[in-house]
Amino acid sequence: MKNLAIALVAGIELVLAVPAVAHNLFTSIYAPAGFTQDLEMRVSHGCKGSPLKEVKIKIPDGIVRVTVEHVRDWHVELKMRKLDKPVPWEGGRTITEVVDEIVWKDPPSPMPGSLMYEGFHFRVLLPNTPGAILFFRTVNVCEQGDDRYVDLPTEPLTAATPGIAQKLGKFMTATPTPAPFIILQKPSHPEYPWVVPTETKHPTGK
Amino acid sequence: MIRWTRAAMLALLILPALASAHAALVGTAPEAKSSLKASPQQIVLTFTENVAPVFVKVLDQAGREAGAPGEIQPDGNDLRLPLRKPLGNGTYLVTYRVISADTHAVGGSFVFAVGEPVAAAQGLALETRAPRRSWSIAVALNRFVQYASVLLALGSAIILVWMRLPETAAGVAFHQGLVASAIAAIGCVVAFGFGGVDMIAGGAASLLSPASWSMAAKSTLLPSAVLGVPGALLLAWAFRRRRTGWTLWVGGALVLASLLVTGHAATAAPVWLMAANVALHLTCASFWFGALVPLRVAVRSVDGSDAGDVLAQFSLRAVWTVIALLLSGVVVSFVQVRTLGQLLATDYGLRLAIKLSLFALLLALAVLNKAVLTPAVVRSEAAGVRRLSASLRAEYGLMLAIVLAAASLTVVTPPRSLLAQSDAGGSRSGAAAAGMADSGFHTSVERGGYRFDVEVTPARPGENRIMVTFRDAHGKPVDMVTSRLTLSLPAASIESADVEGRPMPLGMYHFVANQMIIPGTWTMRIEGFVNDFDKVVAEVSVPVR
C-alpha cells in the first residue's frame, strides 16, 4: 500500500513537473485528509510579464476553517460566506459562516512580472476524504491584465481514478489556466494532534 | 467630310495603344475554376504584356503554400511557376502580384482543383493586399499632369521649330513651353516617389521608406526619370532663353523617350516598331495640343493676313500630322487589338469609351475649324475670329479631358477577390450564408444561461473587429467582470491566441483581431466571467473568406 502510494506520488510528480512551472500551483500538492494543514499557493510569475498586484483564492466547498498567515506586505481581505447548514464545532459551538475567498492586495510594491515568485500562505482544516482532489480557483491581477486560473477538469477526478497521473497532467495542459489543486491522502503516520481521525464520507471536493 | 469620319473611326482603334493600361491577366494554366485529374507540373499566368513578378503562390485550403514551388520564370508575357512536388487532391488558390510595364502593381487570385470538384468559395478567397486606392489615384493624377505637361512642352518645341510664328504667338509658345517643361520635370520625380508607394501598396509613411524607392528604382520609372528630368530641364532652359536650336530637339527627344519607356511600347513586341510608332503618335498629338494656344493668340491678335498665314501653315501640317497619327495608330493597334477584346469587358472598357467619345468630339471640332471657321477668318470676318477662337479653346479643353481620361485608365482597380466576383453574381455558398451579412459575420449562441451575440467585421482576411454582447436569459445586457477571446484556425494548425479586447457599455466587449489573415473557418472561443471565478464559455466558428 505504501509502495503504491509512493509510486502514485512519483508518477504524478513526474507528470506535473514540467507544466507546474508556469501556473499557479500549491508548493506541496499532497495533504493529509482530515487534518489542519499549512498551504502555500505559489504564484510563479506576473501576467505576461506585467507585475502582480493582487491575488484571490476561492476556498472550495468542504473546507470550513481557514486562517491566513499574517503578512505585512500585502493587505489581506477575507470574504465570508454564510453556510446553508450550520456545522457543529468544538465545545458545542456551531459554525454558520466560512471564509469564501482570500484576497491579498495593495502591496507596497508589486511582485515583478518575471524571474520571481511568491508564496501565499494560509491554513485550512482539510475534509477527511482521502483520495479527494481539491481545486482552488485563483485569480492573479496584474498592473496590465489578469490571469484567471479557474479551469476545472472536465470529469470528476480522485486519486483512485484510473490513469490519474496522466489525467492530471492532461488537465494541467488542456487549458492555459488550470486551477491549482491538492490531493488529500490518508495520513501514513500520526499527525498533530497525534490522533488519526475517523474516516468520514465526503463527496469529492469542488 | 467622309474622310474625316473615316479618320475618326480609325482613331478609335489607335487610342488603346496610347492608353497606358496596366497588365491584365488573360489566361491561366490550369484554367481558373477547372478541375484536373492529376497535379499540374507548373502554374502559368498569361498577361497582356510583360510583367515583373512580385510573388506567385499556390495555397491549399488551409492557406499553406503547396507544391514546393521553384523560382518564377518569366517567359514573354507568361509567368511560369514550376511545382517540384505534385499537389494532392483538393482545391488550390493561386494568388499573385506583379508589376506591369506601366509600373502599376496588379494582384489577384484564382482557384483550381486536383482530383475533385472545385470546393465552394468559402475559405478560398485570399486577397492580396490591394494597392491603396488613394495612392493609385494620386499616381494617376500625377500621370495626367505629367502627360499633359510633356505633350505641351514637346508641342511647343515642335511648333517653334516647324512653324514660322508671328512674334506674339511665338512668345506665347515659349511661355507655354517653359511652364509645361518645369511641371514635367517635377512630375517625373513625383511619379517616381508615388509609383514606389503604389507598387508596394504602402501608405503615406512608405513614401519615405527605402523599400518603395528601391522598388521604383527597379521599375521603368527609373529610366523614365533619368530621361525625363534632364530633358524637361533642358527644354525649360531653352524656352526661357528663347532658343530654337538643337536644345529643343534634344530636350524634346528626351521627354518623349521618358514617356515611351514606361508605356506599352517599351515591352510589346516587336519593340522597335512599337516604340517608333508610339513616338510618332505622341509627337503628332503633342503638335496638335501645343499649337492650340499660340494659334488662338495669333488668330485674335494679328490682322487677317497674318492669321491666314499661320492657319494655312497649321492646316497643311495638320493634314500630314493626322495621317501620321492614323498610320502609326493602325500599326500599334494591330499589335494591341488582340487583347483589347478581353479588356473591353471591364470597367477599363467603360473609361476607354469615354475617352474615345471625347476624341470623336475633338475630331469633329477640327473638321469644323478647317472646313468652316478658318476660311471665315481668312476672309477677315470678325464673327469668324470669335468663333474660331472659341472653338480652339474648346479643343484645348477636350485635349485636357482626353489626357485626363488616359490617365484615369491607369488607376488600378483594386483586384477583386473571387468572392467579390461571385458576390456580384448573387451566389453565396453553403452554411455560412445564414450568418453572412454584408458587413461581416454575426451569430448568437447560448451557453450556461447566457446569450453571446457575436459580430465579426468584415470577416475577411486581414484585421477584423469583433463585438461580443453578453445577455442574460431575458435578453438583458450583462456586464461581465472580464471577457477573454482566443482565435485558432485548426485546419491550418494555427494555435489559439489571445485577442486584445476592452469592455464597452451595455454588456459589450470589443476586440481587434490581427491574426485572421488566412481564410478558413476560424474557431473563436469566448469566455465571459460572471464573477472573478465563474465563467461562461462559447465556441463559435467564424468563416473568413
Short mmCIF file of N, CA and C in Angstrom, two decimals, chain A residues 48 56-58 101 137-139 146 148 150-151, chain B residues 481-482 484 498 525 527 529 531-535:
data_model
loop_
_atom_site.label_atom_id
_atom_site.label_comp_id
_atom_site.label_asym_id
_atom_site.label_seq_id
_atom_site.Cartn_x
_atom_site.Cartn_y
_atom_site.Cartn_z
N LYS A 48 1.85 37.79 -18.22
CA LYS A 48 2.59 38.09 -19.45
C LYS A 48 3.63 39.19 -19.20
N LYS A 56 -6.32 36.40 -5.64
CA LYS A 56 -7.57 35.98 -4.99
C LYS A 56 -7.65 34.47 -5.02
N ILE A 57 -8.09 33.87 -3.93
CA ILE A 57 -8.28 32.42 -3.89
C ILE A 57 -9.70 32.12 -3.44
N LYS A 58 -10.34 31.27 -4.19
CA LYS A 58 -11.70 30.83 -3.83
C LYS A 58 -11.55 29.54 -3.03
N GLU A 101 -13.40 33.46 0.29
CA GLU A 101 -12.38 33.97 -0.64
C GLU A 101 -11.33 34.73 0.15
N ARG A 137 -9.71 27.67 -7.09
CA ARG A 137 -9.65 28.60 -8.23
C ARG A 137 -8.99 29.90 -7.77
N THR A 138 -8.07 30.39 -8.57
CA THR A 138 -7.31 31.58 -8.18
C THR A 138 -7.26 32.60 -9.32
N VAL A 139 -7.13 33.85 -8.91
CA VAL A 139 -7.03 34.93 -9.90
C VAL A 139 -5.81 35.77 -9.57
N ASP A 146 -5.01 40.34 -16.31
CA ASP A 146 -5.10 39.38 -15.23
C ASP A 146 -5.03 37.96 -15.78
N ARG A 148 -6.57 34.20 -14.88
CA ARG A 148 -7.57 33.55 -14.04
C ARG A 148 -7.42 32.04 -14.14
N VAL A 150 -8.86 29.25 -13.25
CA VAL A 150 -10.16 28.83 -12.71
C VAL A 150 -10.69 27.58 -13.40
N ASP A 151 -9.92 27.03 -14.36
CA ASP A 151 -10.45 25.89 -15.10
C ASP A 151 -10.40 24.62 -14.27
N VAL B 481 -17.39 40.60 -15.60
CA VAL B 481 -16.21 41.08 -14.89
C VAL B 481 -15.08 41.31 -15.90
N THR B 482 -14.94 40.32 -16.76
CA THR B 482 -13.99 40.47 -17.85
C THR B 482 -14.35 39.45 -18.92
N ARG B 484 -12.60 37.14 -22.26
CA ARG B 484 -11.37 36.73 -22.94
C ARG B 484 -11.76 36.08 -24.25
N ASP B 498 -4.56 34.77 -27.84
CA ASP B 498 -5.40 35.78 -27.21
C ASP B 498 -5.60 36.97 -28.13
N ARG B 525 -13.08 31.24 -29.37
CA ARG B 525 -13.51 30.83 -28.03
C ARG B 525 -13.70 32.09 -27.21
N GLU B 527 -14.80 33.67 -23.56
CA GLU B 527 -15.07 33.44 -22.15
C GLU B 527 -15.62 34.73 -21.55
N PHE B 529 -16.59 36.25 -17.84
CA PHE B 529 -16.51 35.98 -16.40
C PHE B 529 -17.69 36.65 -15.71
N ASN B 531 -18.34 36.28 -12.54
CA ASN B 531 -17.66 36.88 -11.38
C ASN B 531 -16.19 36.53 -11.52
N ASP B 532 -15.42 36.74 -10.45
CA ASP B 532 -13.98 36.50 -10.57
C ASP B 532 -13.64 35.08 -10.97
N PHE B 533 -14.45 34.12 -10.51
CA PHE B 533 -14.04 32.72 -10.66
C PHE B 533 -14.92 31.93 -11.62
N ASP B 534 -16.13 32.38 -11.88
CA ASP B 534 -17.05 31.59 -12.71
C ASP B 534 -17.17 32.22 -14.08
N LYS B 535 -16.99 31.35 -15.08
CA LYS B 535 -17.07 31.88 -16.43
C LYS B 535 -18.05 31.06 -17.26
#
